[in-house]
Amino acid sequence: MPETLVFYLLAGLAIGASALVIGQRNPMYSVMLLIASFGALAGLYIQLEAPFVAVAQIIIYAGAIMVLFLFVVMLLNAPQEDAAEWDRLHPLRQPGIARFGAMLGLLLVVQLAWALIRAAEIGAPVGSRSDAAAVSSVREVGRVLFTDYMFAFEATSILILVAMVGAVVLARREDAGEAEGEER
Amino acid sequence: MDLRFLIQLGIIGLTFFMLINASALLVYAERKVMGFMQQRYGPYLVGPHGLLQPLADILKLLMKEELRPRGADRWLFTLAPILSVTAAFAAFAAVPWGAETTLFGLLDEPVKLGVADINVGVLVVFAITSMGVYGIVLAGWSSNSKYSLLGGLRSSAQMISYELSYATALAAVILLAGSLSLRETVDAQAGYWFGVIPRWYVFLQPLGFIIYMIAGVAETNRAPFDFPEAEQELVAGYNTEYSSVRFALFPQAEYINMTTMAAVATDLYLGGWHGPFLPPEYGWIWFLVKVGAILFAYIWVRWTVPRYRYDQLMRFGWKWLFPASVVNLIVTAALVLALNA
């Protein structure tokens, strides 16, 4: 019973925090709530007997990516969103766009419902408890990553590298070449 | 409630107690060592040789008025020091500090000295210490002051830069030990080479150890990498607007982080509680000695080396430390593969 209780506690925290993320006027609060949501997810992974995934979740998402988010929020020092600034002419608030967004949202709900029904049909979650323990072992994760899922893994790394190079190119100022000597 | 459970609780309590005292002792040691390095006595009046000085400091801070700037963000301003100190304490939970012991035959089954024995312990410590940055960043942002904000920004940039080298140095030790558990890593370092040299990983990973120590200094925001609070430029950096107990929590978190960093270094590189002369039951004495030595080195470095410039810090982190740690990892991996095959 306590396990179920902890599950609902963590699940509720994750969902609640995620829902609050989009409801915040202040981006700083959104970032903090997202971190709380990631923390709750990590707790759920521990319940699934996957401590490695849980720790990786904390290190990568909460520890690295969200620090960058925070960094960006602080650098831009985005002001609080003001209700008075509600802009009817904003391109994202055109009726056509809004209808498209609503359709996408509906699609997501249908998809989730379908997945849940499928999961109920299959019954027990995929893989038994002993499988879960095996997956959690770092050795196994590494082996599978570099054999069975080699292509996906390498493709992802190249994708990230391309994104990184792209970001550097975009962020570079035009006069960067001349200023390089002064930067030192 | 059986005896074993109570003893386990006692060990957890003791660890907590020792950590709190470690931060107080470190404040004293820092001032004392600094004093000697500057040819003066340091704290001398409160208690014998000034030993009660930390207590006096804490009392003084407790008496101070708690201030919050009008423009500060109420919630995050309060949350920041709590986050800092929570992360600092929590990180030590995964650090073992002594061999298994039966407490001189009191128990049938041996009990482990340490709060929790986690099979991915190294990663847990790393994950939780990396959360510590939020306290500093939030403190900087929520104070609504330019000095604090700059301190927070510097801190996050610095942490991201040095975390990579830190993790890569850790990975090399994980390769050697073949385990993510700190306890197993320590036990893999038992015994001697040629009967004299202890089988500590510091001898196999001298470069890794140096990288770990440098990154550790940067991670704990200590001089010469104390940019988040560089006095000459930022008043006091991220904690400029804090006062009273809220202020006290930041240095406390810093000193506990130092202790954790030193304890993990002891476990990973210096053979943990393994050492000559003492029976394994007293291994924790060796552990304390080693942690103390590393902490002394920390303080020594702080009062010897002047602060770098910020761009030097970034350039050193990305252009020297990180490549060195990657080379270290690749060479270690190749050697482990070659020798095991």
XYZ file of C-alpha atoms in Angstrom, chain A residues 103-173:
71
model
C -6.927 20.181 -33.220
C -3.406 19.101 -32.303
C -4.395 19.096 -28.624
C -7.432 16.958 -29.369
C -5.262 14.593 -31.400
C -2.918 14.220 -28.425
C -5.794 13.399 -26.086
C -7.144 10.774 -28.518
C -3.698 9.306 -28.934
C -3.145 9.105 -25.180
C -6.557 7.513 -24.648
C -5.829 4.961 -27.359
C -2.450 4.163 -25.819
C -3.994 3.752 -22.382
C -6.692 1.439 -23.708
C -4.048 -0.591 -25.545
C -1.989 -0.804 -22.381
C -5.026 -2.032 -20.466
C -5.631 -4.708 -23.157
C -2.069 -5.967 -22.958
C -2.425 -6.143 -19.200
C 0.771 -6.129 -17.201
C 3.366 -3.529 -18.164
C 5.882 -4.690 -20.712
C 8.594 -6.730 -19.058
C 8.388 -8.289 -15.650
C 10.128 -7.122 -12.508
C 13.269 -9.151 -13.216
C 13.537 -7.512 -16.637
C 13.275 -4.118 -15.027
C 16.208 -4.909 -12.755
C 18.261 -5.990 -15.766
C 17.432 -2.820 -17.677
C 18.459 -0.731 -14.719
C 21.975 -2.091 -14.760
C 24.237 0.460 -16.352
C 26.245 -2.243 -18.059
C 23.158 -3.498 -19.873
C 22.052 -0.014 -20.907
C 25.506 0.670 -22.321
C 25.701 -2.638 -24.163
C 22.295 -2.234 -25.788
C 22.999 1.392 -26.657
C 26.199 0.551 -28.506
C 24.947 -2.600 -30.254
C 21.204 -2.829 -30.926
C 20.520 0.894 -30.989
C 23.863 1.961 -32.418
C 22.362 3.741 -35.420
C 19.797 5.704 -33.449
C 22.414 6.632 -30.864
C 24.949 7.889 -33.392
C 22.262 9.650 -35.451
C 21.159 11.487 -32.304
C 24.704 12.558 -31.507
C 25.171 13.919 -35.009
C 21.823 15.705 -34.759
C 22.890 17.342 -31.511
C 26.262 18.273 -32.978
C 24.577 19.869 -35.981
C 22.245 21.797 -33.678
C 25.229 22.978 -31.650
C 27.170 24.147 -34.692
C 24.019 25.816 -35.961
C 23.525 27.653 -32.704
C 27.127 28.862 -32.713
C 26.833 30.061 -36.314
C 23.549 31.853 -35.614
C 24.802 33.454 -32.413
C 27.982 34.687 -34.044
C 28.002 38.366 -34.812
